[in-house]
Amino acid sequence: MLRRRTDESGFTLIELVVTVAILGFVVVALTGVVFGYLRTSNETSTRLNESTDQQFISAYWQQDVSSLGMHGAPAGGSVPNSQGVYMGSAPGCAPALGSPIVMFTWNDYQNAPTANATLAWSTATQNYATYYTKSVTNANGSSQTQLWRKRCGGLSSDIVVARYLTAQPTVTCADSGGASTSCTGSGPFPATVSLNISVQDRSQVVHSNTGYSNLTITAERRQG
């Protein structure tokens, strides 16, 4: 006749209750850590996206404003003789879709052997850079404004330079003394061109507010 071994071990009800209680505390603590990590990760990703927008816009804006100005035969290549800024229009470089904000134009001096600087400028390649916006909807249903740059002329491209704008950008110009002036004026040409933007990544919910509000990017005209 078989008899149960007297040393057979097992868990008592009290031990099970204590174990379950301890596991509950551990799970709560781990859940807080996981949610904290995800929240911090989202904020870091969001701030990185917003910073990237600001850096991309700055790089292209500085480049285009520095170059703008159309030289021609009457000026002999000394100074720009026609306006290089078009507000809200894009003659010669209109985007297929979207709303144009500003277009910059400039031409490249020809390096072909010639003693005639006037001829070199008059046959120079004309370049255009149009900044325009598109409205998009994120995966979470929030609305964002994207800023695009369309390049025409010697080189052609159409790229997005900012994905997370929250409002339509505005463009302002100033003279050499810092006073506000017309961007399309020619007597004199504007010395600086500024872009005002507001950037915030709304594609994911974050714990705290992020982004740049009313950020102004100013570039100086180099020609003329």
CSV table of C-alpha atoms in Angstrom, one decimal:
chain,number,residue,atom,x,y,z
A,1,MET,CA,0.0,0.0,0.0
A,2,LEU,CA,1.4,3.3,-1.1
A,3,ARG,CA,1.7,6.1,1.4
A,4,ARG,CA,2.1,9.8,0.6
A,5,ARG,CA,5.6,11.0,1.4
A,6,THR,CA,5.5,13.2,4.5
A,7,ASP,CA,8.2,15.6,3.1
A,8,GLU,CA,6.1,16.6,0.0
A,9,SER,CA,6.4,20.4,-0.4
A,10,GLY,CA,3.9,23.0,-1.7
A,11,PHE,CA,2.6,26.5,-1.4
A,12,THR,CA,0.2,27.5,1.3
A,13,LEU,CA,-2.6,30.0,0.7
A,14,ILE,CA,-0.8,32.7,2.7
A,15,GLU,CA,2.3,32.3,0.5
A,16,LEU,CA,0.3,32.6,-2.7
A,17,VAL,CA,-1.5,35.7,-1.5
A,18,VAL,CA,1.8,37.3,-0.5
A,19,THR,CA,3.4,36.4,-3.8
A,20,VAL,CA,0.5,37.8,-5.9
A,21,ALA,CA,0.6,41.1,-3.8
A,22,ILE,CA,4.3,41.5,-4.4
A,23,LEU,CA,3.9,40.8,-8.2
A,24,GLY,CA,1.2,43.5,-8.3
A,25,PHE,CA,3.6,46.1,-6.8
A,26,VAL,CA,6.3,45.0,-9.3
A,27,VAL,CA,4.0,45.3,-12.3
A,28,VAL,CA,2.8,48.7,-11.3
A,29,ALA,CA,6.4,50.0,-10.9
A,30,LEU,CA,7.5,48.5,-14.3
A,31,THR,CA,4.4,49.9,-16.0
A,32,GLY,CA,5.4,53.4,-14.8
A,33,VAL,CA,8.9,53.0,-16.0
A,34,VAL,CA,7.8,51.8,-19.4
A,35,PHE,CA,5.3,54.6,-19.9
A,36,GLY,CA,7.9,57.1,-18.7
A,37,TYR,CA,10.4,55.8,-21.2
A,38,LEU,CA,7.9,55.9,-24.1
A,39,ARG,CA,6.9,59.5,-23.1
A,40,THR,CA,10.5,60.6,-23.0
A,41,SER,CA,11.2,58.9,-26.3
A,42,ASN,CA,8.2,60.6,-28.0
A,43,GLU,CA,9.3,64.0,-26.7
A,44,THR,CA,12.9,63.4,-27.9
A,45,SER,CA,11.7,62.3,-31.4
A,46,THR,CA,9.4,65.3,-31.6
A,47,ARG,CA,12.0,67.8,-30.6
A,48,LEU,CA,14.5,66.3,-33.1
A,49,ASN,CA,11.9,66.6,-35.9
A,50,GLU,CA,11.2,70.2,-35.0
A,51,SER,CA,14.9,71.1,-34.8
A,52,THR,CA,15.6,69.4,-38.2
A,53,ASP,CA,12.9,71.6,-39.8
A,54,GLN,CA,14.5,74.7,-38.4
A,55,GLN,CA,17.9,73.7,-39.6
A,56,PHE,CA,16.8,72.8,-43.1
A,57,ILE,CA,14.9,76.0,-43.6
A,58,SER,CA,17.8,78.1,-42.4
A,59,ALA,CA,20.3,76.4,-44.7
A,60,TYR,CA,18.2,76.8,-47.9
A,61,TRP,CA,17.0,80.3,-47.0
A,62,GLN,CA,20.5,81.6,-46.4
A,63,GLN,CA,21.7,80.2,-49.7
A,64,ASP,CA,18.8,81.6,-51.8
A,65,VAL,CA,18.7,85.0,-50.3
A,66,SER,CA,22.5,85.4,-50.6
A,67,SER,CA,22.3,84.6,-54.4
A,68,LEU,CA,19.2,86.5,-55.4
A,69,GLY,CA,19.4,89.3,-58.0
A,70,MET,CA,19.2,89.2,-61.8
A,71,HIS,CA,22.2,90.8,-63.6
A,72,GLY,CA,21.7,91.8,-67.2
A,73,ALA,CA,23.4,93.5,-70.1
A,74,PRO,CA,22.5,97.1,-69.2
A,75,ALA,CA,24.2,96.8,-65.8
A,76,GLY,CA,27.4,95.4,-67.3
A,77,GLY,CA,27.5,92.8,-64.6
A,78,SER,CA,28.2,95.3,-61.8
A,79,VAL,CA,25.0,95.1,-59.7
A,80,PRO,CA,21.7,93.4,-60.1
A,81,ASN,CA,19.5,95.4,-62.4
A,82,SER,CA,16.2,93.7,-61.9
A,83,GLN,CA,14.2,92.5,-58.9
A,84,GLY,CA,15.0,89.0,-57.6
A,85,VAL,CA,12.0,88.6,-55.3
A,86,TYR,CA,8.4,87.8,-56.3
A,87,MET,CA,5.8,87.7,-53.5
A,88,GLY,CA,3.0,85.2,-53.7
A,89,SER,CA,3.8,84.3,-57.3
A,90,ALA,CA,6.2,82.1,-59.2
A,91,PRO,CA,6.6,83.2,-62.9
A,92,GLY,CA,8.8,80.6,-64.5
A,93,CYS,CA,8.8,78.2,-61.6
A,94,ALA,CA,5.3,77.6,-60.4
A,95,PRO,CA,4.6,74.4,-58.3
A,96,ALA,CA,2.2,71.8,-59.6
A,97,LEU,CA,0.3,71.9,-56.3
A,98,GLY,CA,0.4,74.2,-53.3
A,99,SER,CA,0.4,77.9,-52.5
A,100,PRO,CA,3.5,79.9,-53.5
A,101,ILE,CA,4.8,82.3,-50.8
A,102,VAL,CA,7.9,83.8,-52.4
A,103,MET,CA,10.2,83.2,-55.3
A,104,PHE,CA,13.8,84.2,-55.6
A,105,THR,CA,15.7,84.6,-58.9
A,106,TRP,CA,19.3,84.9,-59.8
A,107,ASN,CA,21.7,84.2,-62.7
A,108,ASP,CA,25.1,82.7,-62.9
A,109,TYR,CA,28.0,84.5,-64.4
A,110,GLN,CA,29.3,82.6,-67.5
A,111,ASN,CA,32.9,81.4,-67.3
A,112,ALA,CA,33.3,81.0,-71.0
A,113,PRO,CA,36.3,83.0,-72.4
A,114,THR,CA,35.0,86.5,-73.3
A,115,ALA,CA,36.3,90.0,-72.6
A,116,ASN,CA,32.7,91.3,-72.7
A,117,ALA,CA,31.3,91.1,-69.1
A,118,THR,CA,27.9,92.5,-70.4
A,119,LEU,CA,27.6,89.6,-72.8
A,120,ALA,CA,28.6,87.1,-70.1
A,121,TRP,CA,25.8,88.3,-67.9
A,122,SER,CA,23.2,88.5,-70.6
A,123,THR,CA,23.7,84.9,-71.6
A,124,ALA,CA,23.9,83.7,-68.0
A,125,THR,CA,21.7,80.8,-66.8
A,126,GLN,CA,18.6,82.0,-64.9
A,127,ASN,CA,17.8,80.2,-61.7
A,128,TYR,CA,14.6,80.2,-59.7
A,129,ALA,CA,13.7,78.9,-56.2
A,130,THR,CA,10.1,79.0,-55.2
A,131,TYR,CA,8.9,78.4,-51.6
A,132,TYR,CA,5.4,77.1,-51.3
A,133,THR,CA,3.2,75.3,-48.8
A,134,LYS,CA,1.0,72.2,-48.8
A,135,SER,CA,-1.5,71.1,-46.1
A,136,VAL,CA,-1.3,67.5,-45.0
A,137,THR,CA,-3.1,65.4,-42.4
A,138,ASN,CA,-1.1,63.3,-40.0
A,139,ALA,CA,-1.9,59.7,-39.1
A,140,ASN,CA,-3.5,60.9,-35.8
A,141,GLY,CA,-5.8,63.2,-37.7
A,142,SER,CA,-4.0,66.5,-36.9
A,143,SER,CA,-3.3,69.0,-39.6
A,144,GLN,CA,0.2,70.2,-40.5
A,145,THR,CA,1.6,72.7,-43.1
A,146,GLN,CA,4.6,71.6,-45.1
A,147,LEU,CA,7.0,74.0,-46.6
A,148,TRP,CA,8.5,73.0,-50.0
A,149,ARG,CA,11.2,74.4,-52.2
A,150,LYS,CA,11.0,74.1,-56.0
A,151,ARG,CA,14.2,74.7,-57.9
A,152,CYS,CA,14.2,75.6,-61.6
A,153,GLY,CA,16.8,76.7,-64.1
A,154,GLY,CA,20.2,75.1,-64.5
A,155,LEU,CA,19.3,72.5,-61.8
A,156,SER,CA,15.8,71.3,-61.0
A,157,SER,CA,14.5,69.8,-57.8
A,158,ASP,CA,11.3,69.8,-55.7
A,159,ILE,CA,11.9,69.0,-52.0
A,160,VAL,CA,10.2,69.4,-48.6
A,161,VAL,CA,12.3,71.6,-46.3
A,162,ALA,CA,9.9,71.6,-43.3
A,163,ARG,CA,7.2,69.1,-42.4
A,164,TYR,CA,5.8,70.4,-39.2
A,165,LEU,CA,4.7,74.0,-39.6
A,166,THR,CA,1.5,75.0,-37.7
A,167,ALA,CA,0.7,78.2,-39.7
A,168,GLN,CA,1.3,79.8,-43.0
A,169,PRO,CA,4.8,81.4,-43.1
A,170,THR,CA,5.2,85.1,-43.7
A,171,VAL,CA,8.0,86.9,-45.5
A,172,THR,CA,9.3,90.4,-44.7
A,173,CYS,CA,12.2,92.6,-45.9
A,174,ALA,CA,14.3,95.4,-44.6
A,175,ASP,CA,16.8,97.9,-46.0
A,176,SER,CA,20.4,98.3,-45.0
A,177,GLY,CA,19.4,100.4,-42.0
A,178,GLY,CA,17.1,97.7,-40.7
A,179,ALA,CA,13.9,99.6,-41.6
A,180,SER,CA,11.0,97.6,-43.1
A,181,THR,CA,10.8,97.9,-46.9
A,182,SER,CA,9.0,96.4,-49.8
A,183,CYS,CA,10.4,93.0,-50.8
A,184,THR,CA,9.7,93.7,-54.5
A,185,GLY,CA,11.2,97.2,-54.5
A,186,SER,CA,14.2,98.1,-56.7
A,187,GLY,CA,15.3,101.5,-55.4
A,188,PRO,CA,17.0,100.2,-53.4
A,189,PHE,CA,16.7,96.5,-53.3
A,190,PRO,CA,16.0,95.0,-49.9
A,191,ALA,CA,19.1,94.2,-47.9
A,192,THR,CA,17.7,91.4,-45.9
A,193,VAL,CA,14.8,88.9,-46.3
A,194,SER,CA,13.2,87.3,-43.3
A,195,LEU,CA,10.9,84.2,-42.9
A,196,ASN,CA,8.7,83.9,-39.9
A,197,ILE,CA,7.6,80.4,-39.0
A,198,SER,CA,6.0,78.4,-36.2
A,199,VAL,CA,7.1,74.7,-35.9
A,200,GLN,CA,5.5,72.0,-33.9
A,201,ASP,CA,5.3,68.2,-34.6
A,202,ARG,CA,1.7,67.2,-34.0
A,203,SER,CA,2.0,63.7,-35.4
A,204,GLN,CA,2.2,62.2,-31.9
A,205,VAL,CA,1.0,63.3,-28.5
A,206,VAL,CA,3.7,64.4,-26.0
A,207,HIS,CA,3.6,65.2,-22.3
A,208,SER,CA,4.8,68.8,-22.6
A,209,ASN,CA,4.5,71.5,-25.3
A,210,THR,CA,7.3,71.6,-27.8
A,211,GLY,CA,8.2,73.5,-30.9
A,212,TYR,CA,9.2,77.0,-32.0
A,213,SER,CA,6.6,79.8,-32.1
A,214,ASN,CA,7.1,82.9,-34.3
A,215,LEU,CA,10.7,81.9,-35.2
A,216,THR,CA,12.3,84.5,-37.6
A,217,ILE,CA,15.0,83.4,-40.0
A,218,THR,CA,16.9,86.3,-41.5
A,219,ALA,CA,19.3,86.2,-44.4
A,220,GLU,CA,21.4,89.0,-46.0
A,221,ARG,CA,21.5,89.8,-49.7
A,222,ARG,CA,25.1,89.5,-50.9
A,223,GLN,CA,24.8,90.9,-54.5
A,224,GLY,CA,24.4,94.6,-55.1
